mmCIF file of C-alpha atoms in Angstrom:
data_model
loop_
_atom_site.group_PDB
_atom_site.id
_atom_site.type_symbol
_atom_site.label_atom_id
_atom_site.label_comp_id
_atom_site.label_asym_id
_atom_site.label_seq_id
_atom_site.Cartn_x
_atom_site.Cartn_y
_atom_site.Cartn_z
ATOM 1 C CA MET P 1 0.000 0.000 0.000
ATOM 2 C CA ALA P 2 1.072 3.578 -0.634
ATOM 3 C CA PRO P 3 2.566 5.383 2.378
ATOM 4 C CA ARG P 4 -0.017 7.688 3.964
ATOM 5 C CA VAL P 5 0.697 11.315 4.789
ATOM 6 C CA LEU P 6 -1.441 13.475 7.079
ATOM 7 C CA ILE P 7 -1.478 17.114 5.919
ATOM 8 C CA VAL P 8 -2.336 19.588 8.682
ATOM 9 C CA GLU P 9 -2.674 22.947 6.933
ATOM 10 C CA ASP P 10 -5.363 25.639 7.196
ATOM 11 C CA GLU P 11 -4.401 27.532 4.008
ATOM 12 C CA GLU P 12 -6.541 25.811 1.390
ATOM 13 C CA ASN P 13 -4.326 26.658 -1.595
ATOM 14 C CA VAL P 14 -1.200 25.383 0.156
ATOM 15 C CA ALA P 15 -2.964 22.183 1.240
ATOM 16 C CA TYR P 16 -4.149 21.640 -2.338
ATOM 17 C CA VAL P 17 -0.658 21.993 -3.793
ATOM 18 C CA ILE P 18 0.857 19.638 -1.192
ATOM 19 C CA ARG P 19 -1.913 17.072 -1.662
ATOM 20 C CA THR P 20 -1.564 17.138 -5.449
ATOM 21 C CA ALA P 21 2.231 16.825 -5.339
ATOM 22 C CA LEU P 22 2.162 13.921 -2.893
ATOM 23 C CA ARG P 23 -0.522 12.017 -4.775
ATOM 24 C CA LEU P 24 1.314 12.468 -8.058
ATOM 25 C CA ALA P 25 4.402 11.081 -6.282
ATOM 26 C CA GLY P 26 2.480 7.965 -5.243
ATOM 27 C CA PHE P 27 1.428 8.798 -1.685
ATOM 28 C CA ALA P 28 -2.010 8.585 -0.112
ATOM 29 C CA THR P 29 -3.087 11.677 1.819
ATOM 30 C CA THR P 30 -5.490 12.754 4.557
ATOM 31 C CA GLU P 31 -6.083 16.421 5.378
ATOM 32 C CA THR P 32 -7.311 18.590 8.187
ATOM 33 C CA PRO P 33 -7.018 22.333 8.929
ATOM 34 C CA SER P 34 -7.332 21.658 12.671
ATOM 35 C CA GLY P 35 -4.592 20.886 15.176
ATOM 36 C CA ARG P 36 -7.085 19.177 17.475
ATOM 37 C CA ASP P 37 -8.330 16.932 14.679
ATOM 38 C CA ALA P 38 -4.710 16.147 13.846
ATOM 39 C CA LEU P 39 -4.186 14.809 17.372
ATOM 40 C CA HIS P 40 -7.026 12.336 16.879
ATOM 41 C CA LEU P 41 -5.992 11.305 13.367
ATOM 42 C CA ALA P 42 -2.343 10.812 14.378
ATOM 43 C CA SER P 43 -3.348 8.743 17.419
ATOM 44 C CA ASP P 44 -5.764 6.552 15.485
ATOM 45 C CA ALA P 45 -5.452 2.775 15.494
ATOM 46 C CA ASP P 46 -4.202 3.050 11.903
ATOM 47 C CA PRO P 47 -1.995 6.170 12.050
ATOM 48 C CA PRO P 48 -0.352 7.908 9.076
ATOM 49 C CA ASP P 49 3.237 7.171 8.080
ATOM 50 C CA LEU P 50 4.213 10.849 8.213
ATOM 51 C CA ILE P 51 2.683 14.198 9.238
ATOM 52 C CA ILE P 52 3.165 17.533 7.453
ATOM 53 C CA LEU P 53 2.268 20.042 10.150
ATOM 54 C CA ASP P 54 1.744 23.780 9.763
ATOM 55 C CA VAL P 55 2.856 25.734 12.826
ATOM 56 C CA GLN P 56 0.262 28.536 12.663
ATOM 57 C CA LEU P 57 -3.076 26.753 12.986
ATOM 58 C CA PRO P 58 -6.359 28.431 14.021
ATOM 59 C CA ASP P 59 -7.099 26.259 17.055
ATOM 60 C CA LEU P 60 -3.874 24.677 18.311
ATOM 61 C CA ASN P 61 -0.294 25.687 17.559
ATOM 62 C CA GLY P 62 1.625 23.104 15.536
ATOM 63 C CA PHE P 63 4.397 23.005 18.128
ATOM 64 C CA GLU P 64 1.812 22.157 20.779
ATOM 65 C CA VAL P 65 0.376 19.412 18.565
ATOM 66 C CA CYS P 66 3.847 17.907 18.228
ATOM 67 C CA LYS P 67 4.549 18.115 21.976
ATOM 68 C CA ARG P 68 1.273 16.389 22.832
ATOM 69 C CA LEU P 69 1.867 13.622 20.301
ATOM 70 C CA ARG P 70 5.357 12.951 21.617
ATOM 71 C CA PHE P 71 4.076 13.025 25.210
ATOM 72 C CA ASP P 72 1.564 10.335 24.182
ATOM 73 C CA ALA P 73 4.423 8.280 22.665
ATOM 74 C CA VAL P 74 3.290 8.849 19.064
ATOM 75 C CA THR P 75 6.523 8.534 17.047
ATOM 76 C CA THR P 76 5.143 9.322 13.574
ATOM 77 C CA PRO P 77 7.684 11.545 11.729
ATOM 78 C CA ILE P 78 6.714 15.224 11.511
ATOM 79 C CA ILE P 79 7.752 17.877 8.978
ATOM 80 C CA PHE P 80 6.933 21.406 10.162
ATOM 81 C CA LEU P 81 5.785 24.126 7.757
ATOM 82 C CA THR P 82 5.924 27.751 8.841
ATOM 83 C CA ALA P 83 6.162 31.306 7.568
ATOM 84 C CA ALA P 84 8.569 32.131 10.410
ATOM 85 C CA ASP P 85 12.213 31.927 9.393
ATOM 86 C CA SER P 86 13.960 32.406 12.719
ATOM 87 C CA VAL P 87 16.680 30.095 14.005
ATOM 88 C CA ASP P 88 14.897 29.895 17.368
ATOM 89 C CA ASP P 89 11.733 28.544 15.750
ATOM 90 C CA ARG P 90 13.657 25.961 13.731
ATOM 91 C CA VAL P 91 15.562 24.821 16.802
ATOM 92 C CA ARG P 92 12.354 24.664 18.832
ATOM 93 C CA GLY P 93 10.582 22.595 16.188
ATOM 94 C CA LEU P 94 13.398 20.065 16.036
ATOM 95 C CA THR P 95 14.042 19.830 19.771
ATOM 96 C CA ILE P 96 10.410 19.115 20.682
ATOM 97 C CA GLY P 97 10.319 16.115 18.361
ATOM 98 C CA GLY P 98 10.019 17.370 14.786
ATOM 99 C CA ASP P 99 11.998 15.558 12.094
ATOM 100 C CA ASP P 100 12.344 18.374 9.551
ATOM 101 C CA TYR P 101 11.406 22.008 8.998
ATOM 102 C CA LEU P 102 10.474 23.945 5.846
ATOM 103 C CA THR P 103 9.882 27.677 5.613
ATOM 104 C CA LYS P 104 7.146 29.106 3.363
ATOM 105 C CA PRO P 105 7.339 29.653 0.466
ATOM 106 C CA PHE P 106 8.892 26.291 -0.345
ATOM 107 C CA SER P 107 9.397 24.076 -3.365
ATOM 108 C CA VAL P 108 6.935 21.182 -3.289
ATOM 109 C CA GLU P 109 9.550 19.100 -5.106
ATOM 110 C CA GLU P 110 11.853 19.643 -2.138
ATOM 111 C CA LEU P 111 9.036 18.784 0.260
ATOM 112 C CA VAL P 112 8.332 15.522 -1.582
ATOM 113 C CA ALA P 113 12.051 14.723 -1.573
ATOM 114 C CA ARG P 114 12.215 15.281 2.195
ATOM 115 C CA VAL P 115 9.189 13.043 2.691
ATOM 116 C CA HIS P 116 10.986 10.318 0.741
ATOM 117 C CA VAL P 117 14.167 10.729 2.804
ATOM 118 C CA ILE P 118 12.354 10.503 6.135
ATOM 119 C CA LEU P 119 10.223 7.542 5.077
ATOM 120 C CA HIS P 120 13.306 5.715 3.802
ATOM 121 C CA ARG P 121 14.895 6.251 7.186
ATOM 122 C CA THR P 122 11.854 4.759 8.904
ATOM 123 C CA GLY P 123 11.527 1.921 6.405
ATOM 124 C CA ARG P 124 8.153 3.051 5.044
ATOM 125 C CA ALA P 125 9.048 4.580 1.673
ATOM 126 C CA PRO P 126 8.132 3.126 -1.730
ATOM 127 C CA GLU P 127 10.896 0.736 -2.742
ATOM 128 C CA SER P 128 11.571 1.828 -6.297
ATOM 129 C CA GLN P 129 13.571 4.991 -6.839
ATOM 130 C CA VAL P 130 14.505 4.185 -10.452
ATOM 131 C CA PHE P 131 12.227 5.550 -13.172
ATOM 132 C CA VAL P 132 12.427 4.184 -16.722
ATOM 133 C CA CYS P 133 10.761 5.383 -19.907
ATOM 134 C CA GLY P 134 11.964 3.995 -23.220
ATOM 135 C CA ASP P 135 15.773 4.111 -23.163
ATOM 136 C CA LEU P 136 15.678 6.903 -20.570
ATOM 137 C CA GLU P 137 16.448 6.025 -16.944
ATOM 138 C CA LEU P 138 16.588 8.208 -13.832
ATOM 139 C CA ASP P 139 18.130 6.718 -10.687
ATOM 140 C CA ASP P 140 16.900 9.025 -7.949
ATOM 141 C CA THR P 141 19.031 7.334 -5.300
ATOM 142 C CA ALA P 142 22.260 7.907 -7.218
ATOM 143 C CA HIS P 143 20.903 11.139 -8.764
ATOM 144 C CA VAL P 144 21.984 9.943 -12.219
ATOM 145 C CA VAL P 145 20.197 10.156 -15.581
ATOM 146 C CA THR P 146 21.176 7.864 -18.455
ATOM 147 C CA GLN P 147 19.870 7.427 -21.973
ATOM 148 C CA GLY P 148 20.828 4.360 -23.921
ATOM 149 C CA GLY P 149 23.405 3.666 -21.229
ATOM 150 C CA ARG P 150 25.031 7.084 -21.641
ATOM 151 C CA GLU P 151 24.982 9.507 -18.714
ATOM 152 C CA VAL P 152 23.165 12.791 -19.373
ATOM 153 C CA SER P 153 24.157 15.988 -17.573
ATOM 154 C CA LEU P 154 21.158 18.028 -16.385
ATOM 155 C CA SER P 155 20.823 21.207 -14.363
ATOM 156 C CA PRO P 156 19.035 20.863 -10.987
ATOM 157 C CA THR P 157 15.800 22.281 -12.423
ATOM 158 C CA GLU P 158 15.993 20.106 -15.542
ATOM 159 C CA TYR P 159 16.497 17.083 -13.287
ATOM 160 C CA LYS P 160 13.468 17.992 -11.140
ATOM 161 C CA LEU P 161 11.343 18.522 -14.257
ATOM 162 C CA LEU P 162 12.372 15.192 -15.779
ATOM 163 C CA ARG P 163 11.788 13.357 -12.498
ATOM 164 C CA PHE P 164 8.280 14.813 -12.268
ATOM 165 C CA LEU P 165 7.497 13.779 -15.855
ATOM 166 C CA LEU P 166 8.887 10.273 -15.295
ATOM 167 C CA ARG P 167 6.976 9.785 -12.050
ATOM 168 C CA ASN P 168 3.814 10.575 -13.988
ATOM 169 C CA ALA P 169 4.599 8.902 -17.321
ATOM 170 C CA GLY P 170 1.469 8.475 -19.418
ATOM 171 C CA ARG P 171 -0.418 11.120 -17.433
ATOM 172 C CA ALA P 172 -1.365 14.509 -18.885
ATOM 173 C CA LEU P 173 0.135 17.257 -16.717
ATOM 174 C CA SER P 174 -1.023 20.846 -16.922
ATOM 175 C CA ARG P 175 1.453 23.713 -17.040
ATOM 176 C CA ASN P 176 0.228 24.828 -13.620
ATOM 177 C CA GLN P 177 0.796 21.360 -12.134
ATOM 178 C CA ILE P 178 4.341 21.359 -13.460
ATOM 179 C CA LEU P 179 4.962 24.904 -12.256
ATOM 180 C CA ASP P 180 3.627 24.157 -8.770
ATOM 181 C CA HIS P 181 5.625 20.954 -8.441
ATOM 182 C CA VAL P 182 8.992 21.891 -9.922
ATOM 183 C CA TRP P 183 9.127 25.532 -8.846
ATOM 184 C CA ASP P 184 7.925 27.207 -5.632
ATOM 185 C CA TYR P 185 4.169 26.904 -5.166
ATOM 186 C CA ASP P 186 3.853 30.723 -5.206
ATOM 187 C CA PHE P 187 6.358 31.269 -8.031
ATOM 188 C CA ASP P 188 5.745 34.698 -9.578
ATOM 189 C CA GLY P 189 8.283 34.663 -12.402
ATOM 190 C CA GLU P 190 7.627 34.437 -16.138
ATOM 191 C CA SER P 191 4.761 32.077 -16.997
ATOM 192 C CA THR P 192 6.770 30.798 -19.988
ATOM 193 C CA VAL P 193 9.371 29.174 -17.720
ATOM 194 C CA VAL P 194 7.763 25.734 -18.164
ATOM 195 C CA GLU P 195 7.928 25.946 -21.963
ATOM 196 C CA THR P 196 11.538 27.161 -21.765
ATOM 197 C CA TYR P 197 12.669 24.242 -19.603
ATOM 198 C CA ILE P 198 10.684 21.676 -21.600
ATOM 199 C CA SER P 199 12.527 22.927 -24.699
ATOM 200 C CA MET P 200 15.892 22.658 -22.925
ATOM 201 C CA LEU P 201 15.058 19.157 -21.695
ATOM 202 C CA ARG P 202 13.996 18.033 -25.149
ATOM 203 C CA LYS P 203 17.361 19.087 -26.585
ATOM 204 C CA LYS P 204 19.171 16.906 -24.028
ATOM 205 C CA VAL P 205 17.029 13.771 -23.800
ATOM 206 C CA ASP P 206 14.372 13.900 -26.531
ATOM 207 C CA SER P 207 15.947 15.266 -29.697
ATOM 208 C CA SER P 208 15.612 12.165 -31.916
ATOM 209 C CA PRO P 209 12.656 9.898 -32.693
ATOM 210 C CA PRO P 210 10.824 8.204 -31.181
ATOM 211 C CA THR P 211 10.257 11.273 -29.001
ATOM 212 C CA LEU P 212 8.842 10.876 -25.495
ATOM 213 C CA ILE P 213 7.628 14.342 -24.430
ATOM 214 C CA ARG P 214 4.294 15.206 -26.028
ATOM 215 C CA THR P 215 2.744 18.675 -26.111
ATOM 216 C CA ILE P 216 -0.972 18.734 -25.301
ATOM 217 C CA ARG P 217 -2.190 21.869 -27.037
ATOM 218 C CA GLY P 218 -3.782 24.356 -24.677
ATOM 219 C CA PHE P 219 -3.104 22.199 -21.613
ATOM 220 C CA GLY P 220 0.431 20.970 -20.957
ATOM 221 C CA TYR P 221 2.625 17.929 -21.540
ATOM 222 C CA ARG P 222 2.719 14.141 -21.284
ATOM 223 C CA LEU P 223 5.663 11.751 -21.180
ATOM 224 C CA ASP P 224 4.949 8.699 -23.364
ATOM 225 C CA GLY P 225 6.745 5.400 -23.655
ATOM 226 C CA THR P 226 7.357 2.413 -21.388
#
């Protein structure tokens, strides 16, 4: 079964982006905007494998949620999300039992990567970290891309884009989905950045037939092939 992540976030747009990114990465998700509800869900007989916990919640501070869970011997890993970027807050979050800490705005690709790292450490992550499409292979553990057995050099953003396409091979992805997942969820740069990086990626890994990256007119892109 897919690892299950509990998302505790009261900002609806942020919760939506996290949920979408995690589900596209193969995780199951449960959501609540309430710290008190999170206590019940995390202490359930069938608890989640990981909790993404916003610090500023309307009813119960995320730090307090974490402290109560640890006091009740709930060991589920916790990643804190917060708009506060002070060292004191980061130290506090980690010393009371948090496993990681991300400051808003954040890259959802980085968040998904951190979820993978923590779940690997706890033995609950999906086993496969190698993605294959045609003669293209991405080994996410070794952080290596090969095509036809030849290593391909990609920039960090090109790598993130290719990994997202490979994880969702055969699935139509909108430009907004790609933008939200590969760049920061509140990215306010040029809207043509997706097209620019798709073009760059095509030159490196998809320049000769049979091509893998398909353009879906008026919508986005799809990676074909098996």
